[in-house]
Tab-separated table of C-alpha atoms and ligand atoms in Angstrom:
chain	number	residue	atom	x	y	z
H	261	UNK	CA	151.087	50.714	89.008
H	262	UNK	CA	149.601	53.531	87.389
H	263	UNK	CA	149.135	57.280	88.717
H	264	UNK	CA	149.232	58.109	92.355
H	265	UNK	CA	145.403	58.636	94.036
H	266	UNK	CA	145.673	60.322	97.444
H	267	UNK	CA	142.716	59.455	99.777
H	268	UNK	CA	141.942	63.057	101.607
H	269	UNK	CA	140.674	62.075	104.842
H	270	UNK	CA	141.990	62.485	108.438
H	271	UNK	CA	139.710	59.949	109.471
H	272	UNK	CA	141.986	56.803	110.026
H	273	UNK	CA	138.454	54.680	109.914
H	274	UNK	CA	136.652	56.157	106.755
H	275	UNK	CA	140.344	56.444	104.916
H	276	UNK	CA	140.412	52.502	105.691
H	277	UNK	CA	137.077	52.150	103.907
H	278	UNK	CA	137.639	54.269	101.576
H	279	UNK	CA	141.078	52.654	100.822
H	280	UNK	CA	139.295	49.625	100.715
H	281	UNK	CA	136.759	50.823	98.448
H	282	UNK	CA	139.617	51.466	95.835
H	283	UNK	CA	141.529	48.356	95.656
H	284	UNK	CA	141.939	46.505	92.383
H	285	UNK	CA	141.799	49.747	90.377
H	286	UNK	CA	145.130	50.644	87.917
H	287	UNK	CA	145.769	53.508	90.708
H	288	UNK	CA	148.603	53.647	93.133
H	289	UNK	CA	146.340	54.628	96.161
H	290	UNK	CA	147.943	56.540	98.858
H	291	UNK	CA	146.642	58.018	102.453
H	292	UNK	CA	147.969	61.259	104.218
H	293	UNK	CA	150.166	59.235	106.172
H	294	UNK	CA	152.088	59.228	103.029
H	295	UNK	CA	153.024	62.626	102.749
H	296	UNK	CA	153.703	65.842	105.506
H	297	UNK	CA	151.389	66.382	108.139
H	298	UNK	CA	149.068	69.051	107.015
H	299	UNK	CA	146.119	71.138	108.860
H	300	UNK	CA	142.570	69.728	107.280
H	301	UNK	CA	141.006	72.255	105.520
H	302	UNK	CA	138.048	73.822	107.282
H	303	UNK	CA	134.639	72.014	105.920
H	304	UNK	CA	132.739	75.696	105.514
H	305	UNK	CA	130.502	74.130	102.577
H	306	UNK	CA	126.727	74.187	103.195
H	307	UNK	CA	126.484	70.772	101.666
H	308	UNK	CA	127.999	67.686	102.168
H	309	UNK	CA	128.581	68.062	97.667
H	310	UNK	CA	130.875	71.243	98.682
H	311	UNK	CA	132.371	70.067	101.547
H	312	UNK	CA	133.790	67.049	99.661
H	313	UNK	CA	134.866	68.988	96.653
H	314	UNK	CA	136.566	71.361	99.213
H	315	UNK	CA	138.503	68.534	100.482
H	316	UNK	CA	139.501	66.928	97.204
H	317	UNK	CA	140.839	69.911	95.890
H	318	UNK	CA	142.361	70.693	99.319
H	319	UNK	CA	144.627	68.107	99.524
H	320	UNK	CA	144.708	67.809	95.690
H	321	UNK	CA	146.330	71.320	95.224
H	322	UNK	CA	148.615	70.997	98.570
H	323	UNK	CA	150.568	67.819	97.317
H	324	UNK	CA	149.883	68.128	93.536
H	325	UNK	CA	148.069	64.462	93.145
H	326	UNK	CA	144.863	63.226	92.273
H	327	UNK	CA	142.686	62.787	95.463
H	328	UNK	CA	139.334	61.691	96.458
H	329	UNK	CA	137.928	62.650	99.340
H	330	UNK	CA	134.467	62.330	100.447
H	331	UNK	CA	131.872	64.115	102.833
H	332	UNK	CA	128.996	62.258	104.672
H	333	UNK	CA	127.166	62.148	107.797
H	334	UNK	CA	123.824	61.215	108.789
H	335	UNK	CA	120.206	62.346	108.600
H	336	UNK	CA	117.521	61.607	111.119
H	337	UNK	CA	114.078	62.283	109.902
H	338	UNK	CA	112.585	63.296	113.370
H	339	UNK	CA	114.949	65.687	113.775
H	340	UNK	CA	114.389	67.352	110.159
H	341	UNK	CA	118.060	66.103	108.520
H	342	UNK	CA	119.905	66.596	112.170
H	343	UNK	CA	122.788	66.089	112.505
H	344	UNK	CA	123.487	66.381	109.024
H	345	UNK	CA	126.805	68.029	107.868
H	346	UNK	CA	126.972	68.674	111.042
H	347	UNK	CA	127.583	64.810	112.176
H	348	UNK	CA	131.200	64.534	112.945
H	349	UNK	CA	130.860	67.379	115.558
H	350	UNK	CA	126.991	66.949	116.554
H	351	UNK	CA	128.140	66.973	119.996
H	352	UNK	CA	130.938	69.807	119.976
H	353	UNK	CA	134.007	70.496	118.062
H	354	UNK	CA	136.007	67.687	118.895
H	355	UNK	CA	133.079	65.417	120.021
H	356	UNK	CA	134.088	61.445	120.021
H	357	UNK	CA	131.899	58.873	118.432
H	358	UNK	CA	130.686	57.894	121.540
H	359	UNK	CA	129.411	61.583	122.504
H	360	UNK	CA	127.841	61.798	119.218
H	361	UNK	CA	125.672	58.169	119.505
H	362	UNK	CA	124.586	59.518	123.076
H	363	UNK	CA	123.508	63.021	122.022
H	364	UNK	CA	121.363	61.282	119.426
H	365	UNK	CA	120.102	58.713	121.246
H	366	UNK	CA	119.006	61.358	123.843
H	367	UNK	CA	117.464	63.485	120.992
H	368	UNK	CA	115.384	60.690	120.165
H	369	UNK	CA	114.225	59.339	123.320
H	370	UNK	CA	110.331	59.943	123.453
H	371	UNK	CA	110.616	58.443	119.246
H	372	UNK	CA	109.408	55.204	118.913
H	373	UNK	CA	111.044	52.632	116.333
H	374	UNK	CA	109.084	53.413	113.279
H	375	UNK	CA	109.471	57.175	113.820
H	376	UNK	CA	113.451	56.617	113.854
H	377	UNK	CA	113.790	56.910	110.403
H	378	UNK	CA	117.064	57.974	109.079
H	379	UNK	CA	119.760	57.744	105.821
H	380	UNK	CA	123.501	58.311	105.457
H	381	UNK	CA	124.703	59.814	102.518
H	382	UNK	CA	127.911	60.016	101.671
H	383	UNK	CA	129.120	62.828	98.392
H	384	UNK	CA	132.779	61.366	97.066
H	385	UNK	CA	134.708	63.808	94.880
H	386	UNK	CA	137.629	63.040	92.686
H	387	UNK	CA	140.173	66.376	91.721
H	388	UNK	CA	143.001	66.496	89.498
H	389	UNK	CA	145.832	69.054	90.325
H	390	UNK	CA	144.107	72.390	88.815
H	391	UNK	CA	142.176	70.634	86.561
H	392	UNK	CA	139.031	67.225	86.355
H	393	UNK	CA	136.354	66.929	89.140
H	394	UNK	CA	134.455	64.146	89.359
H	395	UNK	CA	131.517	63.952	92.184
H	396	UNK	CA	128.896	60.796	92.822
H	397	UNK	CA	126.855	60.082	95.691
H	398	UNK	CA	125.624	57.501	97.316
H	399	UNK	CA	122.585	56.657	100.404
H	400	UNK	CA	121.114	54.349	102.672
H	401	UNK	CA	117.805	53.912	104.007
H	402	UNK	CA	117.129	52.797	108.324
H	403	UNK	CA	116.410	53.052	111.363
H	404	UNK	CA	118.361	54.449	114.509
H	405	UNK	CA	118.462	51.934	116.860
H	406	UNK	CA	117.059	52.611	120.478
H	407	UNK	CA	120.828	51.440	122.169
H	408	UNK	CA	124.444	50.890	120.653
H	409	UNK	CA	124.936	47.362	118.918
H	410	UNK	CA	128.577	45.991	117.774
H	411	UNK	CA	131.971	47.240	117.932
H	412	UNK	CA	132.369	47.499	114.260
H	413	UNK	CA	133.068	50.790	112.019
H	414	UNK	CA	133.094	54.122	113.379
H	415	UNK	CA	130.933	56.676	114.060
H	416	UNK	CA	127.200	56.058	114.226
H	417	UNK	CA	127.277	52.594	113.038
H	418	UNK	CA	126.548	50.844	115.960
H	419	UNK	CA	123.225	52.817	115.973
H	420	UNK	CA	122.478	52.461	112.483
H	421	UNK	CA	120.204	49.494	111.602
H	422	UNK	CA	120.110	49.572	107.518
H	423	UNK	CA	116.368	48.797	106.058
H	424	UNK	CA	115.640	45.138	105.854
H	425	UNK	CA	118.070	44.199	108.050
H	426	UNK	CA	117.599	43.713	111.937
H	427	UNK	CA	121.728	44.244	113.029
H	428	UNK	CA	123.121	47.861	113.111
H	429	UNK	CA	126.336	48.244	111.170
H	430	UNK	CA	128.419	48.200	114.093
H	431	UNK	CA	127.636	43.943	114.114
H	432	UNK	CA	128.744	43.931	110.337
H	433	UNK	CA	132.056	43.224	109.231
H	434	UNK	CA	133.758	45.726	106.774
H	435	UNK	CA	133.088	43.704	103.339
H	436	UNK	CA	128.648	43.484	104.358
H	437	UNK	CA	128.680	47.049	105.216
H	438	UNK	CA	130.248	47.518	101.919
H	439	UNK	CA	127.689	46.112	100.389
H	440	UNK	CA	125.101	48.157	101.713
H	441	UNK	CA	126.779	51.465	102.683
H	442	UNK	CA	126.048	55.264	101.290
H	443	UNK	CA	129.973	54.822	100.588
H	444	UNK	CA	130.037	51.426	98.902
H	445	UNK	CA	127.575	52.666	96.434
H	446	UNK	CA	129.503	56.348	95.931
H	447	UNK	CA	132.747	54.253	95.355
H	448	UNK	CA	131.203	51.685	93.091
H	449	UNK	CA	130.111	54.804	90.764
H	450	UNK	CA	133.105	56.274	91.427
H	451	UNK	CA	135.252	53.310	90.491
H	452	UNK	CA	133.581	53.159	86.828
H	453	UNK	CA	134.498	56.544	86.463
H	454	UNK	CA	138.329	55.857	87.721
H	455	UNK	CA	138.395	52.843	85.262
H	456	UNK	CA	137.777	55.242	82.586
H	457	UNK	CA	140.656	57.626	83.260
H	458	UNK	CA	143.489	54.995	84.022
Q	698	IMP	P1	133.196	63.975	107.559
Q	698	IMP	O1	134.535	63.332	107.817
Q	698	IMP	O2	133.205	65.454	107.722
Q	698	IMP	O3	132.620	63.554	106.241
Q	698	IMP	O4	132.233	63.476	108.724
Q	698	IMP	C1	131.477	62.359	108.561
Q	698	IMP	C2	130.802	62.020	109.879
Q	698	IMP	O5	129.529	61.447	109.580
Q	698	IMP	C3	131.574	60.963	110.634
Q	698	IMP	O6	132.443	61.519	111.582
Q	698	IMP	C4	130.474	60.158	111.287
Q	698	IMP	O7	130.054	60.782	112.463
Q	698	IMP	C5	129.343	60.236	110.264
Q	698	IMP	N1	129.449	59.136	109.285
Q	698	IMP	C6	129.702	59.224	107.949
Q	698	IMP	N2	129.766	58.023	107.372
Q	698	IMP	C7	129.550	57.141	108.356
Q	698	IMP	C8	129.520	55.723	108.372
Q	698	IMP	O8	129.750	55.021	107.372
Q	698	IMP	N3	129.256	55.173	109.566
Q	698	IMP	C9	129.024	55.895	110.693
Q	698	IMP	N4	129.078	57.210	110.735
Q	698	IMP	C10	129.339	57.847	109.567
């Protein structure tokens, strides 16, 4: 095993992904489980690049590891990049999934399918205790769909219909949405840079 790699994220769901994301690599990966409960930082960046750095180094400095931590959220065209960094909370502070799909789907009520346009984009940083930071990013082109679909992932997935596709990433299983996800293609980049440090 080589050196530890703390994934920084309080979501149980992305953490999974991201977790997943990581396997195979010469790093002992890790989640917050792992070590003593601790507040999550407060995500004051502008941008989701910030916000993600904020984390990494966050939980980086706290418990002296390497960590990776990313920050992503979706943006819906007709509502000019809405909900944006703001998507974990669109619907209040401690908004569920649920609330969130159903304050979008109301948002976008009078749009019509080909006005529904929208991407998630996901910014993954990597921080060494005081020291390397590593940041790629990765996005995904679709449409919101005009009702929930599928009980997979988390979040908006089961509104999210990626382009060229006609199911919503809720009816995926993890390994397809890999494949096509904002995060799958931050953690492929990231995983060539990981390679290169172990
Ligand atoms: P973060 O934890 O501050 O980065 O918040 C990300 C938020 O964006 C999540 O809570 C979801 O609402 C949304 N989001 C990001 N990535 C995904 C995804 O892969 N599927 C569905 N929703 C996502």
């Amino acid at each position: 095993m080589g050196e530890v790699l703390l994934v920084g994220s309080g979501n149980r769901k992305k953490a999974a992904e991201l977790s997943a994301l990581l396997q195979g690599l010469p790093w002992e990966v890790r989640n917050l489980h792992d070590y003593p409960a601790l507040a999550e930082p407060e995500e004051t960046g502008a941008t989701f690049e910030e916000n993600a750095l904020l984390k990494a180094r966050y939980y980086s400095d706290a418990f002296n590891v390497a960590c990776l931590a990313d920050d992503s959220g979706l943006a819906v065209d007709a509502l000019d990049g809405a909900p944006g960094v703001y998507s974990a909370r669109y619907a209040g502070p401690e908004a569920s999934d649920s609330e969130n799909n159903e304050k979008l789907l109301a948002a976008l009520e009078d749009f019509l399918w080909h006005e529904r346009t929208a991407r998630f984009i996901c910014h993954a940083a990597f921080c060494r205790p005081g020291g390397a930071v590593h940041l790629e990013y990765g996005t995904v082109e679709g449409h919101i769909s005009m009702e929930p679909f599928g009980p997979g992932g988390f979040g908006y997935d089961p509104l999210f219909v990626p382009l060229g596709n006609e199911r919503t990433f809720g009816e995926m299983d993890a390994l397809e949405k890999q494949g096509l996800s904002h995060r799958g293609e931050a953690m492929r980049k990231i995983r060539v840079y990981l390679e290169s440090l172990a």
